[in-house]
Coordinates of N, CA and C in Angstrom, one line a residue:
M290 N 80.9 60.0 63.4 CA 82.0 59.2 64.2 C 82.6 60.7 64.5
L291 N 83.0 60.6 66.1 CA 83.0 61.8 66.4 C 84.7 62.5 66.8
P292 N 85.1 63.8 66.6 CA 86.2 63.8 66.0 C 87.0 63.2 67.7
P293 N 88.7 62.8 67.4 CA 89.3 62.3 68.7 C 88.7 63.8 70.0
T294 N 88.8 63.0 71.2 CA 88.2 65.0 71.7 C 89.9 64.0 72.7
T295 N 91.2 63.9 72.7 CA 92.4 63.4 73.6 C 93.7 62.9 71.8
V296 N 94.5 63.6 72.5 CA 96.2 63.6 72.1 C 96.0 61.7 71.9
C297 N 95.9 61.0 72.6 CA 95.9 59.6 72.6 C 95.1 58.6 71.5
E298 N 93.7 59.8 72.0 CA 92.9 59.5 70.8 C 93.2 59.7 69.4
L299 N 93.6 60.4 69.7 CA 94.3 60.8 67.9 C 94.9 59.6 67.9
L300 N 96.1 60.1 68.7 CA 97.5 58.2 67.5 C 97.1 57.5 68.1
K301 N 95.6 56.9 68.2 CA 95.5 55.6 68.4 C 94.5 55.4 66.6
T302 N 93.2 56.7 66.6 CA 92.5 57.0 65.4 C 93.2 57.0 64.2
C303 N 93.7 57.7 64.6 CA 94.5 58.2 63.0 C 96.1 57.8 62.7
G304 N 97.3 57.4 63.7 CA 98.4 57.0 64.3 C 98.5 55.6 63.9
G305 N 97.7 54.9 63.9 CA 97.7 53.2 64.2 C 99.0 52.8 65.2
H306 N 99.0 53.2 66.7 CA 99.1 53.4 68.0 C 99.3 53.0 68.6
D307 N 99.2 51.9 69.7 CA 98.7 51.0 70.6 C 99.1 52.3 71.9
A308 N 98.3 51.6 72.9 CA 97.9 52.2 74.2 C 99.8 53.1 75.2
A309 N 101.2 52.0 74.7 CA 102.0 51.8 75.6 C 102.7 53.3 74.6
T310 N 102.6 52.9 73.6 CA 103.5 54.1 72.2 C 102.7 55.5 72.9
T311 N 101.1 55.3 72.4 CA 101.2 56.9 72.8 C 101.1 58.0 74.3
G312 N 100.8 56.1 75.1 CA 101.7 57.0 76.3 C 103.7 57.4 76.0
D313 N 103.9 56.0 75.8 CA 105.2 56.7 75.3 C 105.4 58.3 74.9
V314 N 104.8 58.9 73.2 CA 104.9 60.2 73.3 C 104.4 61.5 74.0
C315 N 103.0 61.2 74.3 CA 103.6 61.6 75.6 C 104.0 62.6 76.5
Q316 N 104.8 61.3 77.2 CA 105.7 61.8 77.9 C 107.0 62.1 77.5
R317 N 107.4 62.1 76.3 CA 108.3 62.3 76.0 C 108.4 63.9 75.1
F318 N 106.7 64.0 74.9 CA 106.2 65.7 74.7 C 106.8 66.6 76.2
A319 N 106.0 65.9 76.6 CA 106.0 66.4 78.5 C 108.1 66.8 78.7
H320 N 108.1 66.2 78.4 CA 109.6 66.5 78.9 C 110.0 67.4 77.7
K321 N 110.0 67.1 76.0 CA 110.5 68.7 75.8 C 109.6 69.1 76.3
L322 N 108.7 69.3 75.9 CA 108.4 71.4 76.6 C 109.2 71.2 77.9
L323 N 109.3 70.8 78.8 CA 110.1 71.0 80.3 C 111.5 72.0 79.6
Q324 N 112.1 71.3 79.4 CA 113.8 71.1 78.3 C 113.0 72.1 77.3
E325 N 112.4 73.3 76.8 CA 112.3 73.9 75.8 C 113.3 75.2 76.5
V326 N 113.5 76.1 75.4 CA 114.7 76.9 74.8 C 113.9 77.7 73.8
Y327 N 112.9 78.7 73.7 CA 112.5 79.7 72.3 C 112.9 80.6 71.9
E328 N 113.8 81.1 71.9 CA 114.0 82.1 70.4 C 113.4 83.0 69.2
P329 N 112.7 83.4 69.3 CA 111.8 84.2 68.1 C 112.8 84.7 66.9
S330 N 113.8 85.3 67.3 CA 114.7 85.2 66.8 C 115.3 84.6 65.4
Q331 N 114.4 83.2 65.4 CA 115.4 81.9 64.4 C 114.1 82.0 63.7
G332 N 113.4 83.2 63.3 CA 111.4 83.4 62.3 C 111.0 82.0 62.3
R333 N 110.8 80.7 63.7 CA 109.6 80.6 63.6 C 108.1 80.6 64.8
S334 N 107.6 80.5 64.8 CA 106.3 80.3 65.7 C 107.0 79.2 67.2
I335 N 106.3 79.7 68.4 CA 105.8 78.9 69.3 C 105.3 77.4 68.9
D336 N 104.2 78.2 67.9 CA 103.4 76.7 67.8 C 104.2 75.6 66.7
D337 N 104.6 76.6 66.3 CA 105.8 75.5 64.7 C 106.9 74.7 65.9
V338 N 107.4 75.7 66.4 CA 108.8 74.2 67.7 C 107.2 73.3 68.2
R339 N 106.2 73.8 69.0 CA 105.9 72.6 69.4 C 105.2 71.3 69.1
A340 N 104.8 72.1 67.5 CA 104.0 70.8 66.2 C 105.3 70.1 66.7
D341 N 106.6 69.8 66.6 CA 107.9 69.6 65.7 C 108.1 68.3 67.3
H342 N 107.6 69.5 68.6 CA 108.0 68.5 69.1 C 107.5 67.0 69.9
W343 N 106.0 67.4 69.2 CA 105.4 66.2 69.0 C 105.5 65.7 67.8
R344 N 106.3 66.3 66.6 CA 106.8 65.2 65.9 C 108.2 64.4 66.2
E345 N 108.6 65.4 66.7 CA 109.8 64.0 67.0 C 109.3 63.0 68.3
A346 N 108.3 63.3 69.5 CA 108.1 62.8 70.3 C 107.5 61.6 69.5
I347 N 106.5 61.1 68.6 CA 106.1 60.1 67.9 C 107.1 59.4 67.4
Q348 N 108.2 60.6 66.5 CA 109.2 59.8 65.9 C 110.3 58.3 66.3
E349 N 110.6 59.0 67.7 CA 111.3 58.4 68.5 C 110.7 57.1 69.6
A350 N 109.3 57.8 70.1 CA 108.7 56.1 69.9 C 108.1 55.8 69.2
A351 N 107.8 55.6 68.5 CA 107.2 54.9 67.1 C 108.3 54.6 65.9
G352 N 110.0 54.7 66.2 CA 110.5 54.6 64.6 C 109.8 55.3 64.0
S353 N 108.8 55.9 62.9 CA 108.6 56.2 62.2 C 108.5 57.3 62.2
D354 N 108.3 58.5 60.7 CA 108.3 60.2 60.9 C 106.9 60.3 60.7
P355 N 106.2 60.3 61.1 CA 104.4 61.2 61.8 C 104.2 62.1 60.2
G356 N 105.3 62.3 60.3 CA 104.6 63.7 59.1 C 104.3 65.6 60.1
R357 N 103.9 66.5 59.0 CA 104.0 67.4 60.2 C 102.8 68.0 60.3
D358 N 101.7 66.9 59.4 CA 99.3 66.6 59.7 C 99.2 65.9 60.9
L359 N 100.0 64.7 61.5 CA 99.4 64.5 62.2 C 99.8 65.1 63.8
A360 N 101.5 65.6 63.7 CA 101.9 66.2 64.6 C 101.1 67.5 64.5
A361 N 100.7 68.1 64.0 CA 100.1 69.9 63.8 C 98.5 69.4 64.9
R362 N 98.1 68.5 64.1 CA 96.5 68.2 64.8 C 97.3 67.5 66.4
C363 N 97.8 67.0 66.7 CA 98.1 67.0 67.7 C 98.1 67.8 68.7
Y364 N 99.3 68.6 68.9 CA 99.7 70.1 69.1 C 98.7 70.5 69.0
R365 N 97.4 71.4 67.8 CA 96.3 71.9 67.9 C 95.5 70.8 69.4
L366 N 95.0 69.9 69.1 CA 94.5 69.5 70.1 C 94.8 69.3 72.0
W367 N 96.1 69.7 71.7 CA 96.2 68.9 72.8 C 96.3 70.7 73.7
K368 N 96.6 71.4 72.5 CA 96.8 73.7 73.0 C 96.0 74.0 73.2
E369 N 94.0 72.8 72.8 CA 93.3 73.6 73.2 C 92.0 73.0 74.4
T370 N 92.4 71.7 74.5 CA 92.5 71.1 75.4 C 93.1 72.1 76.7
R371 N 94.5 71.7 76.9 CA 95.0 72.5 78.2 C 94.5 74.0 78.5
L372 N 93.9 74.7 77.8 CA 93.5 76.4 77.6 C 92.4 76.0 78.6
Q373 N 91.5 75.0 77.5 CA 90.5 74.8 78.2 C 89.7 74.1 79.7
L374 N 91.3 73.7 80.6 CA 91.3 73.5 81.3 C 91.7 74.5 82.2
L375 N 92.0 75.2 81.7 CA 92.4 76.3 82.4 C 91.4 77.4 83.4
A376 N 90.7 77.1 83.9 CA 90.4 78.7 85.2 C 90.7 79.1 86.3
L377 N 89.8 80.4 87.0 CA 90.2 80.9 87.7 C 88.9 80.0 89.0
T378 N 89.1 79.7 90.3 CA 88.3 79.9 91.1 C 86.5 80.7 91.1
P379 N 85.7 80.7 91.3 CA 84.7 82.0 91.7 C 85.4 82.5 93.1
E380 N 85.9 81.5 93.6 CA 86.5 81.9 95.3 C 87.8 83.1 94.6
V381 N 88.3 82.2 93.8 CA 89.7 83.4 93.3 C 89.6 84.9 92.6
R382 N 88.4 84.2 92.4 CA 88.2 85.7 91.3 C 87.6 86.8 91.7
G383 N 86.7 85.8 93.2 CA 86.0 86.9 93.7 C 86.5 87.3 94.9
L384 N 88.0 86.9 95.2 CA 89.2 88.1 96.0 C 90.0 88.7 95.6
L385 N 90.0 88.3 93.9 CA 91.0 90.0 92.6 C 90.0 90.6 93.1
L386 N 88.9 90.4 92.7 CA 87.9 91.4 92.7 C 87.1 92.6 94.0
E387 N 87.9 91.9 95.2 CA 87.5 92.6 96.5 C 88.8 93.8 95.9
L388 N 90.2 92.8 96.1 CA 91.8 93.2 96.1 C 91.8 94.5 95.5
G389 N 90.9 94.1 94.0 CA 91.0 95.9 93.3 C 90.8 96.6 93.5
R390 N 89.4 96.7 94.8 CA 89.1 98.0 95.0 C 89.4 98.3 96.0
S391 N 91.4 97.8 97.2 CA 91.4 99.2 97.5 C 92.9 98.9 97.1
Y392 N 93.7 98.3 96.5 CA 95.0 98.1 96.0 C 95.5 98.2 94.0
K393 N 96.4 98.3 94.0 CA 96.6 98.3 92.2 C 97.0 97.2 91.6
L394 N 97.0 96.2 91.1 CA 96.8 94.7 91.6 C 97.7 94.7 90.0
L395 N 98.9 93.6 89.8 CA 99.8 94.5 88.6 C 99.8 92.0 88.2
L396 N 100.1 91.8 87.4 CA 100.3 90.1 87.4 C 101.2 90.5 86.0
L397 N 102.0 89.9 87.0 CA 103.8 89.3 86.1 C 104.0 88.2 86.3
T398 N 104.4 87.4 84.6 CA 104.2 86.3 84.0 C 105.5 86.0 83.5
N399 N 106.3 84.6 84.0 CA 107.6 84.6 82.6 C 106.5 83.9 81.5
G400 N 107.4 83.7 80.5 CA 107.2 83.0 79.2 C 106.7 83.3 78.2
E401 N 106.8 82.7 76.7 CA 106.4 83.4 75.7 C 104.7 84.2 75.8
S402 N 105.7 85.6 74.9 CA 104.5 86.1 74.8 C 102.9 85.7 73.7
Q403 N 102.8 85.0 73.2 CA 102.2 83.7 72.4 C 101.2 83.2 73.2
T404 N 102.2 82.8 74.3 CA 100.7 81.0 74.6 C 101.2 81.6 76.2
Q405 N 102.3 82.6 76.7 CA 101.2 83.3 77.7 C 99.7 84.7 77.3
R406 N 99.8 85.5 77.1 CA 98.2 85.8 76.0 C 97.4 84.9 76.6
E407 N 97.4 84.5 75.4 CA 96.6 83.2 74.7 C 95.9 82.5 76.6
K408 N 96.9 82.4 77.5 CA 96.7 81.7 78.7 C 95.3 83.0 79.5
I409 N 96.4 84.0 79.5 CA 94.9 85.2 80.2 C 94.1 85.4 79.4
R410 N 93.6 85.4 78.2 CA 92.4 85.1 77.8 C 91.9 83.8 77.7
A411 N 92.0 82.8 77.7 CA 91.7 81.3 78.4 C 91.5 81.8 79.7
V412 N 91.3 82.6 80.3 CA 91.4 82.5 81.9 C 90.3 84.0 82.0
A413 N 90.8 84.7 81.3 CA 89.1 86.1 81.5 C 90.0 87.3 82.4
C414 N 91.3 87.2 82.9 CA 91.7 87.5 84.0 C 92.3 88.5 84.0
E415 N 92.5 89.2 82.6 CA 93.3 90.7 82.5 C 92.0 91.8 82.8
G416 N 91.0 91.8 83.5 CA 90.4 92.6 83.6 C 89.8 92.7 85.2
L417 N 91.0 92.1 85.5 CA 90.8 91.7 87.2 C 92.3 92.9 87.6
F418 N 92.8 92.9 86.8 CA 94.2 94.1 87.6 C 95.4 95.6 86.2
S419 N 95.0 95.9 87.5 CA 95.3 97.5 86.7 C 96.4 97.1 85.9
Q420 N 97.2 96.3 85.6 CA 98.3 96.1 84.7 C 98.7 94.8 84.0
V421 N 99.0 93.9 83.1 CA 99.3 92.8 82.9 C 101.0 92.9 82.2
V422 N 101.8 91.5 83.0 CA 103.2 92.7 82.4 C 103.4 90.8 81.7
V423 N 104.3 90.7 80.1 CA 104.3 89.2 80.3 C 106.1 89.4 79.9
G424 N 106.4 88.6 80.5 CA 108.0 88.9 80.3 C 108.7 88.5 79.1
G425 N 108.6 88.0 78.1 CA 108.6 87.6 77.6 C 108.5 88.1 76.4
E426 N 107.9 89.7 77.1 CA 107.6 90.4 75.3 C 109.1 91.5 76.5
H427 N 109.6 90.9 77.3 CA 110.8 92.1 77.7 C 112.4 92.0 77.7
A428 N 113.2 92.2 77.9 CA 114.9 92.2 77.3 C 114.8 90.8 78.6
E429 N 114.5 91.0 79.5 CA 114.4 90.4 81.2 C 112.9 89.8 81.4
E430 N 113.1 88.3 82.1 CA 112.2 87.6 83.1 C 112.1 88.0 84.2
K431 N 111.6 87.8 85.7 CA 111.6 87.3 86.6 C 113.0 86.3 86.6
P432 N 114.1 86.2 87.9 CA 114.1 87.3 88.8 C 114.6 88.4 88.6
A433 N 114.7 89.0 87.3 CA 115.2 90.2 86.4 C 115.5 91.4 87.5
P434 N 115.8 92.5 88.2 CA 115.2 94.1 88.7 C 115.0 94.0 87.5
S435 N 115.0 94.1 86.1 CA 114.7 95.7 85.1 C 113.1 94.8 85.3
I436 N 112.3 94.0 85.0 CA 111.3 94.6 85.0 C 110.6 94.7 86.1
F437 N 110.4 94.4 87.2 CA 110.4 95.1 88.4 C 110.1 96.1 88.5
S438 N 111.9 96.3 87.6 CA 111.2 98.2 87.4 C 110.0 99.0 87.0
H439 N 110.4 98.3 86.0 CA 109.3 98.4 84.9 C 107.9 97.9 85.2
C440 N 107.3 97.7 86.4 CA 106.2 97.3 86.8 C 106.2 98.4 87.9
F441 N 106.7 98.5 88.6 CA 106.6 99.5 89.2 C 106.5 101.0 88.6
Q442 N 107.4 101.3 87.1 CA 106.8 102.9 86.7 C 105.1 102.1 86.0
L443 N 104.9 101.0 85.2 CA 103.8 101.1 84.9 C 102.7 101.7 86.2
L444 N 102.6 100.9 87.2 CA 101.5 101.6 88.3 C 102.2 102.6 89.4
A445 N 103.1 103.7 88.9 CA 103.6 104.4 89.6 C 103.7 104.6 91.1
V446 N 104.8 103.4 91.6 CA 104.4 103.2 93.0 C 106.6 103.4 93.0
R447 N 106.1 103.2 94.7 CA 107.7 103.1 94.8 C 107.9 101.2 94.9
P448 N 108.9 100.8 94.9 CA 109.3 99.2 95.3 C 108.9 98.9 96.8
Q449 N 108.9 100.0 98.1 CA 108.7 99.8 99.0 C 107.1 100.4 98.9
D450 N 106.8 99.9 98.7 CA 105.3 100.6 98.4 C 104.5 99.2 98.3
C451 N 105.1 98.3 97.2 CA 104.5 96.5 97.4 C 105.2 95.5 97.4
I452 N 103.9 94.9 97.9 CA 104.0 92.9 98.0 C 103.7 92.0 97.0
M453 N 104.8 91.0 96.8 CA 104.5 90.2 95.8 C 105.1 89.0 96.2
V454 N 103.5 88.7 95.5 CA 102.1 87.4 95.9 C 103.3 85.8 94.5
G455 N 103.8 85.3 95.4 CA 104.0 83.7 93.7 C 103.7 83.0 94.4
D456 N 103.7 81.6 93.6 CA 104.2 80.1 94.0 C 105.6 80.2 93.6
S457 N 106.7 80.8 93.0 CA 107.6 80.3 92.6 C 108.7 81.0 94.1
L458 N 109.7 80.2 94.5 CA 110.9 80.9 95.2 C 111.7 82.1 94.5
H459 N 112.7 80.9 92.7 CA 113.6 81.1 92.8 C 113.5 82.3 91.0
T460 N 111.9 82.3 90.9 CA 111.6 83.6 90.1 C 110.6 85.5 90.7
D461 N 109.4 84.2 91.4 CA 108.5 85.4 92.1 C 109.0 85.6 93.7
I462 N 109.5 85.1 94.6 CA 110.0 84.9 95.8 C 111.6 86.4 95.5
L463 N 113.0 85.8 95.7 CA 113.8 86.2 94.6 C 113.7 86.9 94.3
G464 N 113.5 87.2 92.8 CA 112.7 88.9 92.8 C 112.6 89.7 93.0
G465 N 111.1 89.4 93.7 CA 110.7 90.4 94.8 C 111.7 90.9 95.4
I466 N 112.8 90.2 96.3 CA 113.7 90.7 97.1 C 114.7 91.0 96.4
N467 N 115.4 91.0 95.0 CA 116.1 91.8 94.7 C 116.1 93.3 94.4
A468 N 114.3 93.4 93.9 CA 114.6 94.8 93.2 C 113.1 95.3 94.2
G469 N 114.1 95.1 95.9 CA 113.8 96.2 96.8 C 111.7 95.9 97.6
V470 N 111.1 95.1 97.4 CA 109.8 95.1 97.9 C 109.5 94.7 99.5
R471 N 108.6 95.5 99.9 CA 108.2 95.6 101.3 C 108.0 94.2 101.8
A472 N 107.9 93.2 101.3 CA 107.4 92.1 101.6 C 106.9 91.4 100.9
T473 N 107.4 89.8 100.5 CA 106.7 89.0 99.3 C 106.6 87.9 100.5
V474 N 105.7 87.3 99.7 CA 104.9 86.4 100.6 C 105.1 85.4 99.1
W475 N 105.2 84.3 99.6 CA 105.5 82.5 99.3 C 104.0 81.7 98.9
V476 N 103.2 81.2 98.2 CA 102.4 80.5 97.7 C 102.0 79.3 98.0
N477 N 102.6 78.9 98.9 CA 103.1 77.2 98.9 C 101.4 76.0 98.6
G478 N 102.0 75.7 97.4 CA 100.9 75.2 97.1 C 100.5 73.5 98.2
T479 N 101.9 73.2 97.5 CA 101.3 71.9 97.8 C 101.6 71.5 99.6
G480 N 102.7 72.6 100.4 CA 102.7 72.1 101.2 C 103.6 72.1 102.0
A481 N 104.9 72.1 100.9 CA 106.2 71.6 101.1 C 107.9 72.2 102.1
D482 N 108.0 72.4 102.6 CA 109.0 72.3 104.1 C 109.4 73.4 102.3
L483 N 110.5 74.4 102.8 CA 110.5 75.9 103.4 C 112.4 75.3 102.4
P484 N 113.1 75.1 101.2 CA 114.0 74.4 101.2 C 115.4 76.0 101.3
E485 N 116.4 74.8 101.6 CA 117.5 75.4 102.2 C 117.7 76.4 101.2
G486 N 118.9 76.9 101.1 CA 118.9 78.0 100.4 C 119.4 79.6 101.1
P487 N 119.6 80.5 100.7 CA 118.8 82.1 100.4 C 117.3 82.5 100.5
V488 N 117.1 82.1 99.6 CA 115.5 82.7 99.4 C 114.9 82.2 100.8
K489 N 114.6 83.4 100.8 CA 113.5 83.2 102.3 C 112.6 84.4 102.1
P490 N 111.7 83.6 101.9 CA 109.6 84.7 102.0 C 109.7 84.9 103.5
D491 N 109.0 86.7 103.5 CA 108.6 87.2 104.4 C 107.1 86.4 104.9
Y492 N 106.4 85.8 104.0 CA 105.4 85.1 104.3 C 105.6 84.4 103.8
T493 N 104.7 83.1 103.9 CA 104.7 81.6 103.9 C 102.7 81.3 103.5
I494 N 102.2 81.1 102.8 CA 100.7 80.4 102.8 C 99.9 79.2 101.9
T495 N 99.3 79.1 101.6 CA 99.7 77.1 101.6 C 97.9 78.0 100.3
S496 N 97.6 79.0 100.3 CA 96.6 79.4 99.4 C 96.7 81.0 99.5
V497 N 95.7 81.4 98.3 CA 96.0 82.9 97.8 C 95.1 83.2 98.6
L498 N 93.6 82.1 98.6 CA 92.7 82.9 99.1 C 93.2 83.1 100.8
D499 N 94.2 82.9 101.5 CA 94.3 83.7 102.9 C 95.5 84.8 103.0
L500 N 95.6 85.1 101.7 CA 96.3 86.7 101.4 C 95.8 87.4 102.5
P501 N 94.5 87.5 102.5 CA 94.3 89.1 103.1 C 94.5 89.2 104.6
K502 N 94.7 87.9 105.1 CA 95.6 88.0 106.6 C 96.4 88.1 107.1
I503 N 97.1 88.6 105.5 CA 99.1 89.0 105.6 C 98.6 90.2 105.7
L504 N 97.7 90.7 105.2 CA 97.6 92.1 104.4 C 97.1 93.3 105.6
E505 N 96.5 92.2 106.2 CA 96.4 93.0 107.5 C 97.7 93.3 108.6
D506 N 98.0 93.0 108.0 CA 99.6 93.5 109.0 C 100.2 94.4 108.8
F507 N 99.7 95.4 107.2 CA 100.2 96.4 105.6 C 99.3 97.6 106.5
T508 N 98.2 97.2 107.2 CA 97.1 98.5 106.8 C 97.3 99.3 108.8

């Protein structure tokens, strides 16, 4: 028999749960992930925390404690599947290679260190950037000015010589504005209207592949 390839299959074959229950479990886990607040100072790894998310989700949906083993297996399978799905398209990879010939590129991402480093390795993108900065490794994350100052120091550049590109208005764009960058570019992949509020990007594009058109304004 082949091993389960999805968490739902694992919950059905090893946990004895039906489709409705497995779906409920997955929804509960997703909710816990969105609400997650991770504190490294508590002495627990992010793996421990997320395995417990699965254990709690199963217990809430099924009404019984599955134990740590099944929860840990669910977490490992979910994590492996998630990392396998991460990838840069050839077009985006090519764009980064081309931009790297003329610009200093820095990847700045929020999040817990282990999780974000695993994603970076899975995508194999670290070599495309002059520097990579993970917010969870510093005292503050985007949109705090301090982490942007750290990035400017790493690249030995001034804020007014930088362009911030990102898909989050409240971390990327607001952070870039507060840090005093030359321009901000919002990657609005959904095509949604710009929400009402004080955060206004200088440019909006629907795909990062449109970035070269924006950069023409600065040559």
